[in-house]
């Protein structure tokens, strides 16, 4: 099978590597020349655990190639996967569809033989119809079907999720396209459930899932606020809730609010789509507002830790939007840092993978530490903003000796507060 992937980012690249490892001939197409050049030279353009080794293997075997030429990728392809970005539109905040439509228009002219165009980008309901009509307009002779193939991978676990998906959802309106997708995912057939649904249902499943997960996070964060007032402990409460199989124990970690390239934009797009259809989705709207307000609240909690100190220096552990990734898009950590900077805070920060991406956003407004230890040197408080598990290995009791004041605010509930209090720390966490 020959596959083209249009868009070689956090979704396109791991998907390309995964599909190539099945023995398919995969060509990844991207407009970004620098990106393509790096990949052609064997350099990864993003961090994902385990991606490097498999990338090296499939490129060496000649199974995965990179190009800026749509023609090179699409001609002779059996399946063309769209994985371009759908960021929020700068004005309307709806999903910005210009990249999907531009890609559809360009690829249409190179379709040869029966081709399935599979949309992995997260797109509003009805986009499949639109892509179909764009392709027909450009190339009336083209023999093709458009299917929706929503992506559910988690950044930081992209390869694991590619090989072990909870489900593969395919929104196909023809049996012919369905058969092609069944063949494409044949190597995962005994590992996962394939769900074939109407195209519009598949498009909806993606938004419905992300909005639900975002609400789950916001729910546990509101419950954490409640626990703080009521004298309960959110970690204990979440554990007790999670043991109920109807609820499940995932996405019940209270924290500084959700972020990343998906939840913020997808909840917003879902709410706006619903509005267009005249459906009032109050839960989603409230989630968006509450999550936004939470970042400011978190910044205020950090400042409250040092409100008795003039020109306090704040150490920050974590800049990525979550552990396991270098992605800082809509990172709660960056939003919190920005709020702190608005209050003229003096900040030194460390992240295992996201420092370079954070530097592109924050420039020289903060200091970047080369090691996590440096974040404790001469600082008055350290704030934990990303849940990197390696932070747990730090000997904070010892590092506290280097601080001006031993204060730690743990917005990811990583540390054992009792132990830190025993060695003289003022320690604050979420939900207690
Ligand atoms: P990304 O920004 O990392 O990558 C998109 C790539 O598409 C970029 O490299 C860009 O240069 C390229 N591109 C844009 N227009 C192009 C064109 N016309 N031709 C060729 N290349 C083009 O985006 P991403 O995070 O990989 O997300 C892609 C889509 O997948 C989005 O719709 C997103 O919502 C969805 N999604 C993302 C994730 C995630 O965790 N990142 C998970 C599930 C779904």
GROMACS .gro file of C-alpha atoms and ligand atoms in nm:
model
  476
    1UNK     CA    1   0.000   0.000   0.000
    2UNK     CA    2   0.120   0.350  -0.078
    3UNK     CA    3   0.033   0.624   0.164
    4UNK     CA    4   0.080   0.999   0.157
    5UNK     CA    5   0.055   1.204   0.475
    6UNK     CA    6  -0.003   1.573   0.426
    7UNK     CA    7   0.126   1.766   0.729
    8UNK     CA    8   0.423   1.629   0.921
    9UNK     CA    9   0.370   1.760   1.274
   10UNK     CA   10   0.285   1.603   1.609
   11UNK     CA   11   0.024   1.380   1.439
   12UNK     CA   12   0.164   1.332   1.088
   13UNK     CA   13   0.517   1.234   1.185
   14UNK     CA   14   0.444   0.959   1.441
   15UNK     CA   15   0.163   0.830   1.216
   16UNK     CA   16   0.402   0.821   0.920
   17UNK     CA   17   0.666   0.637   1.120
   18UNK     CA   18   0.407   0.390   1.253
   19UNK     CA   19   0.252   0.317   0.913
   20UNK     CA   20   0.595   0.278   0.753
   21UNK     CA   21   0.684   0.023   1.021
   22UNK     CA   22   0.393  -0.191   0.892
   23UNK     CA   23   0.579  -0.213   0.561
   24UNK     CA   24   0.373   0.046   0.373
   25UNK     CA   25   0.549   0.297   0.149
   26UNK     CA   26   0.487   0.629   0.316
   27UNK     CA   27   0.561   0.976   0.188
   28UNK     CA   28   0.520   1.266   0.429
   29UNK     CA   29   0.446   1.596   0.259
   30UNK     CA   30   0.494   1.928   0.434
   31UNK     CA   31   0.502   2.291   0.322
   32UNK     CA   32   0.770   2.376   0.576
   33UNK     CA   33   1.097   2.341   0.387
   34UNK     CA   34   1.318   2.359   0.696
   35UNK     CA   35   1.120   2.079   0.859
   36UNK     CA   36   1.138   1.859   0.551
   37UNK     CA   37   1.509   1.922   0.510
   38UNK     CA   38   1.578   1.827   0.872
   39UNK     CA   39   1.375   1.508   0.837
   40UNK     CA   40   1.546   1.422   0.508
   41UNK     CA   41   1.876   1.462   0.692
   42UNK     CA   42   1.764   1.215   0.959
   43UNK     CA   43   1.688   1.474   1.227
   44UNK     CA   44   1.363   1.466   1.422
   45UNK     CA   45   1.165   1.789   1.436
   46UNK     CA   46   0.982   1.713   1.761
   47UNK     CA   47   1.029   1.511   2.077
   48UNK     CA   48   0.833   1.191   2.128
   49UNK     CA   49   0.947   0.901   2.340
   50UNK     CA   50   1.083   0.613   2.128
   51UNK     CA   51   1.025   0.792   1.797
   52UNK     CA   52   1.397   0.830   1.718
   53UNK     CA   53   1.481   0.459   1.689
   54UNK     CA   54   1.184   0.363   1.474
   55UNK     CA   55   1.227   0.675   1.258
   56UNK     CA   56   1.587   0.572   1.191
   57UNK     CA   57   1.486   0.219   1.098
   58UNK     CA   58   1.202   0.302   0.858
   59UNK     CA   59   1.394   0.579   0.683
   60UNK     CA   60   1.696   0.347   0.643
   61UNK     CA   61   1.468   0.079   0.497
   62UNK     CA   62   1.340   0.336   0.247
   63UNK     CA   63   0.983   0.297   0.375
   64UNK     CA   64   0.943   0.659   0.488
   65UNK     CA   65   1.030   0.958   0.274
   66UNK     CA   66   0.981   1.332   0.311
   67UNK     CA   67   0.905   1.593   0.048
   68UNK     CA   68   0.765   1.941  -0.001
   69UNK     CA   69   0.609   1.829  -0.329
   70UNK     CA   70   0.240   1.738  -0.307
   71UNK     CA   71   0.269   1.571  -0.647
   72UNK     CA   72   0.547   1.339  -0.532
   73UNK     CA   73   0.346   1.230  -0.231
   74UNK     CA   74  -0.003   1.198  -0.378
   75UNK     CA   75   0.049   1.044  -0.721
   76UNK     CA   76   0.004   0.665  -0.699
   77UNK     CA   77  -0.103   0.687  -0.333
   78UNK     CA   78  -0.385   0.453  -0.228
   79UNK     CA   79  -0.456   0.661   0.082
   80UNK     CA   80  -0.385   1.030   0.138
   81UNK     CA   81  -0.401   1.123   0.506
   82UNK     CA   82  -0.465   1.487   0.591
   83UNK     CA   83  -0.286   1.585   0.912
   84UNK     CA   84  -0.246   1.960   0.874
   85UNK     CA   85  -0.317   2.199   1.159
   86UNK     CA   86  -0.662   2.334   1.242
   87UNK     CA   87  -0.571   2.607   1.491
   88UNK     CA   88  -0.827   2.854   1.621
   89UNK     CA   89  -0.908   3.121   1.367
   90UNK     CA   90  -0.745   3.444   1.491
   91UNK     CA   91  -1.076   3.632   1.480
   92UNK     CA   92  -1.368   3.391   1.504
   93UNK     CA   93  -1.188   3.130   1.724
   94UNK     CA   94  -1.359   2.858   1.519
   95UNK     CA   95  -1.133   2.590   1.366
   96UNK     CA   96  -0.928   2.764   1.100
   97UNK     CA   97  -0.987   2.550   0.794
   98UNK     CA   98  -0.758   2.723   0.550
   99UNK     CA   99  -0.483   2.458   0.571
  100UNK     CA  100  -0.723   2.167   0.517
  101UNK     CA  101  -0.894   2.334   0.223
  102UNK     CA  102  -0.565   2.445   0.065
  103UNK     CA  103  -0.426   2.094   0.096
  104UNK     CA  104  -0.744   1.943  -0.057
  105UNK     CA  105  -0.732   2.185  -0.348
  106UNK     CA  106  -0.366   2.113  -0.416
  107UNK     CA  107  -0.377   1.737  -0.381
  108UNK     CA  108  -0.686   1.703  -0.601
  109UNK     CA  109  -0.492   1.751  -0.923
  110UNK     CA  110  -0.250   1.466  -0.849
  111UNK     CA  111  -0.500   1.189  -0.771
  112UNK     CA  112  -0.437   0.885  -0.991
  113UNK     CA  113  -0.656   0.575  -0.968
  114UNK     CA  114  -0.897   0.511  -0.682
  115UNK     CA  115  -0.774   0.706  -0.379
  116UNK     CA  116  -0.910   0.744  -0.029
  117UNK     CA  117  -0.859   1.086   0.124
  118UNK     CA  118  -0.861   1.026   0.501
  119UNK     CA  119  -0.895   1.329   0.723
  120UNK     CA  120  -0.703   1.298   1.051
  121UNK     CA  121  -0.709   1.671   1.125
  122UNK     CA  122  -0.972   1.766   1.384
  123UNK     CA  123  -1.237   1.939   1.177
  124UNK     CA  124  -1.593   2.071   1.215
  125UNK     CA  125  -1.882   1.848   1.121
  126UNK     CA  126  -1.947   1.865   0.749
  127UNK     CA  127  -1.581   1.917   0.651
  128UNK     CA  128  -1.577   1.581   0.470
  129UNK     CA  129  -1.855   1.708   0.241
  130UNK     CA  130  -1.662   2.028   0.180
  131UNK     CA  131  -1.334   1.848   0.101
  132UNK     CA  132  -1.525   1.621  -0.136
  133UNK     CA  133  -1.671   1.914  -0.327
  134UNK     CA  134  -1.333   2.095  -0.343
  135UNK     CA  135  -1.169   1.788  -0.496
  136UNK     CA  136  -1.453   1.737  -0.746
  137UNK     CA  137  -1.432   2.099  -0.853
  138UNK     CA  138  -1.056   2.083  -0.919
  139UNK     CA  139  -1.054   1.735  -1.073
  140UNK     CA  140  -1.392   1.617  -1.197
  141UNK     CA  141  -1.240   1.291  -1.326
  142UNK     CA  142  -1.087   1.189  -0.993
  143UNK     CA  143  -1.196   0.850  -0.855
  144UNK     CA  144  -1.194   0.900  -0.478
  145UNK     CA  145  -1.373   0.888  -0.146
  146UNK     CA  146  -1.327   1.114   0.155
  147UNK     CA  147  -1.334   0.951   0.498
  148UNK     CA  148  -1.302   1.093   0.845
  149UNK     CA  149  -1.028   0.921   1.045
  150UNK     CA  150  -1.007   1.117   1.372
  151UNK     CA  151  -0.684   1.097   1.567
  152UNK     CA  152  -0.686   1.028   1.941
  153UNK     CA  153  -0.314   1.002   2.019
  154UNK     CA  154  -0.175   1.173   2.326
  155UNK     CA  155   0.137   1.382   2.282
  156UNK     CA  156   0.416   1.225   2.483
  157UNK     CA  157   0.273   0.879   2.412
  158UNK     CA  158   0.215   0.919   2.039
  159UNK     CA  159   0.392   0.602   1.926
  160UNK     CA  160   0.248   0.391   2.205
  161UNK     CA  161  -0.097   0.518   2.116
  162UNK     CA  162  -0.040   0.458   1.746
  163UNK     CA  163   0.034   0.090   1.810
  164UNK     CA  164  -0.218   0.049   2.093
  165UNK     CA  165  -0.518   0.267   2.015
  166UNK     CA  166  -0.830   0.227   2.231
  167UNK     CA  167  -1.023   0.236   1.904
  168UNK     CA  168  -0.988   0.334   1.541
  169UNK     CA  169  -1.288   0.535   1.427
  170UNK     CA  170  -1.362   0.552   1.055
  171UNK     CA  171  -1.634   0.769   0.911
  172UNK     CA  172  -1.686   0.630   0.563
  173UNK     CA  173  -1.988   0.679   0.344
  174UNK     CA  174  -1.898   0.398   0.097
  175UNK     CA  175  -1.817   0.029   0.136
  176UNK     CA  176  -1.523   0.070  -0.102
  177UNK     CA  177  -1.354   0.327   0.124
  178UNK     CA  178  -1.437   0.120   0.431
  179UNK     CA  179  -1.254  -0.180   0.281
  180UNK     CA  180  -0.942   0.028   0.212
  181UNK     CA  181  -0.932   0.154   0.571
  182UNK     CA  182  -0.987  -0.199   0.704
  183UNK     CA  183  -0.684  -0.309   0.502
  184UNK     CA  184  -0.478  -0.011   0.620
  185UNK     CA  185  -0.534  -0.102   0.986
  186UNK     CA  186  -0.508  -0.479   0.931
  187UNK     CA  187  -0.179  -0.494   1.131
  188UNK     CA  188  -0.369  -0.365   1.439
  189UNK     CA  189  -0.679  -0.576   1.379
  190UNK     CA  190  -0.634  -0.812   1.674
  191UNK     CA  191  -0.531  -0.530   1.910
  192UNK     CA  192  -0.801  -0.275   1.870
  193UNK     CA  193  -1.162  -0.221   1.786
  194UNK     CA  194  -1.244  -0.059   1.454
  195UNK     CA  195  -1.562   0.141   1.460
  196UNK     CA  196  -1.721   0.223   1.124
  197UNK     CA  197  -1.971   0.508   1.140
  198UNK     CA  198  -2.117   0.782   0.924
  199UNK     CA  199  -1.865   1.046   0.825
  200UNK     CA  200  -2.039   1.318   1.026
  201UNK     CA  201  -2.053   1.092   1.331
  202UNK     CA  202  -1.677   1.035   1.314
  203UNK     CA  203  -1.618   1.410   1.290
  204UNK     CA  204  -1.840   1.459   1.595
  205UNK     CA  205  -1.680   1.176   1.797
  206UNK     CA  206  -1.347   1.362   1.801
  207UNK     CA  207  -1.490   1.689   1.935
  208UNK     CA  208  -1.730   1.511   2.171
  209UNK     CA  209  -1.440   1.310   2.318
  210UNK     CA  210  -1.204   1.605   2.365
  211UNK     CA  211  -1.474   1.826   2.514
  212UNK     CA  212  -1.567   1.548   2.756
  213UNK     CA  213  -1.206   1.499   2.870
  214UNK     CA  214  -1.161   1.874   2.913
  215UNK     CA  215  -1.479   1.884   3.125
  216UNK     CA  216  -1.350   1.593   3.333
  217UNK     CA  217  -1.031   1.786   3.407
  218UNK     CA  218  -1.222   2.100   3.487
  219UNK     CA  219  -1.459   1.905   3.710
  220UNK     CA  220  -1.177   1.764   3.923
  221UNK     CA  221  -1.020   2.109   3.944
  222UNK     CA  222  -1.345   2.258   4.073
  223UNK     CA  223  -1.372   1.967   4.315
  224UNK     CA  224  -1.015   2.049   4.430
  225UNK     CA  225  -1.131   2.404   4.506
  226UNK     CA  226  -1.413   2.254   4.709
  227UNK     CA  227  -1.176   2.023   4.900
  228UNK     CA  228  -0.956   2.320   4.992
  229UNK     CA  229  -1.249   2.488   5.161
  230UNK     CA  230  -1.411   2.176   5.305
  231UNK     CA  231  -1.100   2.020   5.459
  232UNK     CA  232  -1.090   1.717   5.228
  233UNK     CA  233  -0.794   1.601   5.016
  234UNK     CA  234  -0.851   1.594   4.638
  235UNK     CA  235  -0.600   1.312   4.582
  236UNK     CA  236  -0.796   1.089   4.819
  237UNK     CA  237  -1.126   1.200   4.670
  238UNK     CA  238  -1.006   1.135   4.313
  239UNK     CA  239  -0.879   0.792   4.412
  240UNK     CA  240  -1.213   0.705   4.565
  241UNK     CA  241  -1.402   0.831   4.262
  242UNK     CA  242  -1.171   0.659   4.015
  243UNK     CA  243  -1.229   0.315   4.164
  244UNK     CA  244  -1.582   0.339   4.028
  245UNK     CA  245  -1.556   0.182   3.683
  246UNK     CA  246  -1.830   0.409   3.553
  247UNK     CA  247  -1.605   0.706   3.627
  248UNK     CA  248  -1.256   0.561   3.568
  249UNK     CA  249  -0.936   0.686   3.727
  250UNK     CA  250  -0.786   0.877   3.433
  251UNK     CA  251  -0.806   1.253   3.386
  252UNK     CA  252  -0.877   1.294   3.754
  253UNK     CA  253  -0.550   1.465   3.847
  254UNK     CA  254  -0.621   1.809   3.983
  255UNK     CA  255  -0.380   2.068   3.848
  256UNK     CA  256  -0.336   2.412   3.697
  257UNK     CA  257  -0.593   2.358   3.420
  258UNK     CA  258  -0.577   2.189   3.081
  259UNK     CA  259  -0.377   2.321   2.788
  260UNK     CA  260  -0.203   2.193   2.478
  261UNK     CA  261  -0.275   2.224   2.111
  262UNK     CA  262  -0.607   2.036   2.128
  263UNK     CA  263  -0.836   2.081   2.431
  264UNK     CA  264  -0.851   2.462   2.433
  265UNK     CA  265  -0.914   2.495   2.061
  266UNK     CA  266  -1.141   2.192   2.033
  267UNK     CA  267  -1.367   2.294   2.323
  268UNK     CA  268  -1.396   2.640   2.170
  269UNK     CA  269  -1.466   2.501   1.821
  270UNK     CA  270  -1.728   2.262   1.968
  271UNK     CA  271  -1.904   2.543   2.155
  272UNK     CA  272  -1.910   2.763   1.845
  273UNK     CA  273  -2.031   2.478   1.625
  274UNK     CA  274  -2.313   2.410   1.871
  275UNK     CA  275  -2.403   2.778   1.873
  276UNK     CA  276  -2.431   2.770   1.493
  277UNK     CA  277  -2.671   2.479   1.518
  278UNK     CA  278  -2.867   2.664   1.788
  279UNK     CA  279  -2.770   2.417   2.061
  280UNK     CA  280  -2.676   2.565   2.398
  281UNK     CA  281  -2.390   2.359   2.542
  282UNK     CA  282  -2.354   2.524   2.880
  283UNK     CA  283  -2.120   2.263   3.030
  284UNK     CA  284  -1.860   2.318   2.760
  285UNK     CA  285  -1.892   2.697   2.776
  286UNK     CA  286  -1.848   2.696   3.154
  287UNK     CA  287  -1.547   2.463   3.121
  288UNK     CA  288  -1.376   2.703   2.880
  289UNK     CA  289  -1.432   3.005   3.107
  290UNK     CA  290  -1.337   2.822   3.425
  291UNK     CA  291  -1.022   2.675   3.278
  292UNK     CA  292  -0.908   3.015   3.155
  293UNK     CA  293  -0.965   3.176   3.493
  294UNK     CA  294  -0.778   2.895   3.666
  295UNK     CA  295  -0.437   2.993   3.517
  296UNK     CA  296  -0.466   3.340   3.666
  297UNK     CA  297  -0.573   3.195   3.997
  298UNK     CA  298  -0.266   2.967   3.993
  299UNK     CA  299  -0.035   3.264   3.926
  300UNK     CA  300  -0.194   3.448   4.219
  301UNK     CA  301  -0.137   3.149   4.445
  302UNK     CA  302   0.234   3.152   4.352
  303UNK     CA  303   0.261   3.526   4.419
  304UNK     CA  304   0.084   3.481   4.753
  305UNK     CA  305   0.368   3.249   4.858
  306UNK     CA  306   0.616   3.537   4.836
  307UNK     CA  307   0.403   3.844   4.909
  308UNK     CA  308   0.618   3.915   5.216
  309UNK     CA  309   0.940   3.927   5.012
  310UNK     CA  310   1.054   4.225   4.808
  311UNK     CA  311   1.176   4.142   4.455
  312UNK     CA  312   1.123   3.773   4.512
  313UNK     CA  313   1.279   3.529   4.269
  314UNK     CA  314   1.052   3.251   4.146
  315UNK     CA  315   1.182   2.915   4.027
  316UNK     CA  316   0.964   2.726   3.779
  317UNK     CA  317   0.977   2.351   3.718
  318UNK     CA  318   0.822   2.270   3.381
  319UNK     CA  319   0.722   2.468   3.073
  320UNK     CA  320   0.570   2.201   2.846
  321UNK     CA  321   0.190   2.172   2.853
  322UNK     CA  322   0.231   1.822   2.994
  323UNK     CA  323   0.503   1.565   3.056
  324UNK     CA  324   0.666   1.373   2.772
  325UNK     CA  325   0.652   1.648   2.512
  326UNK     CA  326   0.838   1.958   2.394
  327UNK     CA  327   0.507   2.119   2.294
  328UNK     CA  328   0.423   2.449   2.462
  329UNK     CA  329   0.113   2.539   2.261
  330UNK     CA  330  -0.145   2.678   2.509
  331UNK     CA  331   0.073   2.545   2.789
  332UNK     CA  332  -0.073   2.630   3.133
  333UNK     CA  333   0.288   2.680   3.247
  334UNK     CA  334   0.349   2.953   2.989
  335UNK     CA  335   0.019   3.122   3.068
  336UNK     CA  336   0.100   3.121   3.439
  337UNK     CA  337   0.450   3.254   3.369
  338UNK     CA  338   0.297   3.531   3.156
  339UNK     CA  339   0.064   3.632   3.440
  340UNK     CA  340   0.364   3.637   3.675
  341UNK     CA  341   0.559   3.851   3.428
  342UNK     CA  342   0.266   4.096   3.418
  343UNK     CA  343   0.336   4.142   3.790
  344UNK     CA  344   0.707   4.201   3.714
  345UNK     CA  345   0.815   3.869   3.860
  346UNK     CA  346   1.176   3.759   3.833
  347UNK     CA  347   1.171   3.401   3.700
  348UNK     CA  348   1.413   3.117   3.634
  349UNK     CA  349   1.266   2.807   3.469
  350UNK     CA  350   1.363   2.457   3.369
  351UNK     CA  351   1.207   2.197   3.141
  352UNK     CA  352   1.347   1.864   3.022
  353UNK     CA  353   1.239   1.908   2.658
  354UNK     CA  354   1.042   2.230   2.603
  355UNK     CA  355   1.298   2.501   2.681
  356UNK     CA  356   1.372   2.587   2.318
  357UNK     CA  357   1.004   2.610   2.224
  358UNK     CA  358   0.934   2.820   2.535
  359UNK     CA  359   1.222   3.050   2.446
  360UNK     CA  360   1.053   3.117   2.109
  361UNK     CA  361   0.750   3.249   2.300
  362UNK     CA  362   0.901   3.416   2.606
  363UNK     CA  363   1.241   3.523   2.468
  364UNK     CA  364   1.465   3.675   2.731
  365UNK     CA  365   1.181   3.772   2.966
  366UNK     CA  366   1.281   3.482   3.192
  367UNK     CA  367   1.605   3.301   3.270
  368UNK     CA  368   1.638   2.940   3.146
  369UNK     CA  369   1.812   2.692   3.373
  370UNK     CA  370   2.022   2.412   3.225
  371UNK     CA  371   1.939   2.171   3.508
  372UNK     CA  372   1.646   2.147   3.750
  373UNK     CA  373   1.885   2.206   4.043
  374UNK     CA  374   1.952   2.560   3.922
  375UNK     CA  375   1.586   2.648   3.973
  376UNK     CA  376   1.642   2.620   4.349
  377UNK     CA  377   1.953   2.840   4.360
  378UNK     CA  378   1.880   3.170   4.535
  379UNK     CA  379   1.508   3.149   4.468
  380UNK     CA  380   1.237   3.236   4.721
  381UNK     CA  381   0.977   2.989   4.597
  382UNK     CA  382   0.973   2.703   4.349
  383UNK     CA  383   0.652   2.632   4.154
  384UNK     CA  384   0.592   2.294   3.991
  385UNK     CA  385   0.397   2.358   3.670
  386UNK     CA  386   0.445   2.044   3.456
  387UNK     CA  387   0.408   1.685   3.577
  388UNK     CA  388   0.744   1.547   3.452
  389UNK     CA  389   0.791   1.235   3.666
  390UNK     CA  390   1.167   1.299   3.683
  391UNK     CA  391   1.095   1.598   3.907
  392UNK     CA  392   0.992   1.345   4.171
  393UNK     CA  393   1.348   1.213   4.176
  394UNK     CA  394   1.491   1.551   4.280
  395UNK     CA  395   1.627   1.566   4.633
  396UNK     CA  396   1.419   1.871   4.718
  397UNK     CA  397   1.508   1.855   5.088
  398UNK     CA  398   1.873   1.898   4.993
  399UNK     CA  399   1.810   2.150   4.714
  400UNK     CA  400   1.619   2.361   4.964
  401UNK     CA  401   1.956   2.449   5.122
  402UNK     CA  402   2.033   2.654   4.812
  403UNK     CA  403   1.711   2.858   4.832
  404UNK     CA  404   1.677   3.197   4.996
  405UNK     CA  405   1.347   3.076   5.143
  406UNK     CA  406   1.236   2.715   5.149
  407UNK     CA  407   0.896   2.742   4.981
  408UNK     CA  408   0.742   2.512   4.724
  409UNK     CA  409   0.406   2.534   4.550
  410UNK     CA  410   0.323   2.209   4.381
  411UNK     CA  411   0.053   2.263   4.118
  412UNK     CA  412   0.085   1.900   4.002
  413UNK     CA  413   0.076   1.733   4.346
  414UNK     CA  414   0.402   1.547   4.278
  415UNK     CA  415   0.579   1.577   4.611
  416UNK     CA  416   0.533   1.442   4.963
  417UNK     CA  417   0.444   1.762   5.143
  418UNK     CA  418   0.478   1.615   5.494
  419UNK     CA  419   0.842   1.523   5.431
  420UNK     CA  420   0.920   1.867   5.295
  421UNK     CA  421   0.750   2.038   5.589
  422UNK     CA  422   0.966   1.831   5.824
  423UNK     CA  423   1.281   1.986   5.671
  424UNK     CA  424   1.147   2.337   5.703
  425UNK     CA  425   0.962   2.396   5.378
  426UNK     CA  426   0.645   2.595   5.345
  427UNK     CA  427   0.465   2.358   5.108
  428UNK     CA  428   0.137   2.413   4.924
  429UNK     CA  429  -0.038   2.182   4.682
  430UNK     CA  430  -0.370   2.163   4.499
  431UNK     CA  431  -0.691   2.050   4.662
  432UNK     CA  432  -0.611   2.024   5.029
  433LIG     P1  433   0.124   2.061   1.366
  433LIG     O1  434   0.110   2.207   1.364
  433LIG     O2  435   0.225   1.996   1.455
  433LIG     O3  436   0.152   2.008   1.217
  433LIG     C1  437   0.081   2.049   1.105
  433LIG     C2  438   0.175   2.047   0.986
  433LIG     O4  439   0.101   2.070   0.866
  433LIG     C3  440   0.282   2.155   0.990
  433LIG     O5  441   0.411   2.094   0.981
  433LIG     C4  442   0.253   2.242   0.866
  433LIG     O6  443   0.369   2.293   0.806
  433LIG     C5  444   0.183   2.142   0.776
  433LIG     N1  445   0.098   2.200   0.671
  433LIG     C6  446   0.007   2.299   0.682
  433LIG     N2  447  -0.052   2.320   0.562
  433LIG     C7  448   0.001   2.231   0.474
  433LIG     C8  449  -0.021   2.202   0.336
  433LIG     N3  450  -0.112   2.268   0.265
  433LIG     N4  451   0.053   2.105   0.279
  433LIG     C9  452   0.145   2.038   0.351
  433LIG     N5  453   0.168   2.059   0.483
  433LIG    C10  454   0.097   2.155   0.543
  433LIG     O7  455  -0.022   2.004   1.400
  433LIG     P2  456  -0.057   1.871   1.482
  433LIG     O8  457  -0.045   1.895   1.627
  433LIG     O9  458   0.012   1.756   1.419
  433LIG    O10  459  -0.215   1.862   1.450
  433LIG    C11  460  -0.263   1.826   1.322
  433LIG    C12  461  -0.412   1.800   1.333
  433LIG    O11  462  -0.435   1.685   1.416
  433LIG    C13  463  -0.493   1.914   1.396
  433LIG    O12  464  -0.618   1.923   1.334
  433LIG    C14  465  -0.508   1.869   1.539
  433LIG    O13  466  -0.622   1.924   1.600
  433LIG    C15  467  -0.522   1.719   1.523
  433LIG     N6  468  -0.481   1.642   1.641
  433LIG    C16  469  -0.368   1.675   1.707
  433LIG    C17  470  -0.327   1.599   1.816
  433LIG    C18  471  -0.205   1.637   1.895
  433LIG    O14  472  -0.186   1.581   2.002
  433LIG     N7  473  -0.121   1.726   1.848
  433LIG    C19  474  -0.403   1.489   1.855
  433LIG    C20  475  -0.517   1.456   1.783
  433LIG    C21  476  -0.555   1.533   1.674
   0.00000   0.00000   0.00000
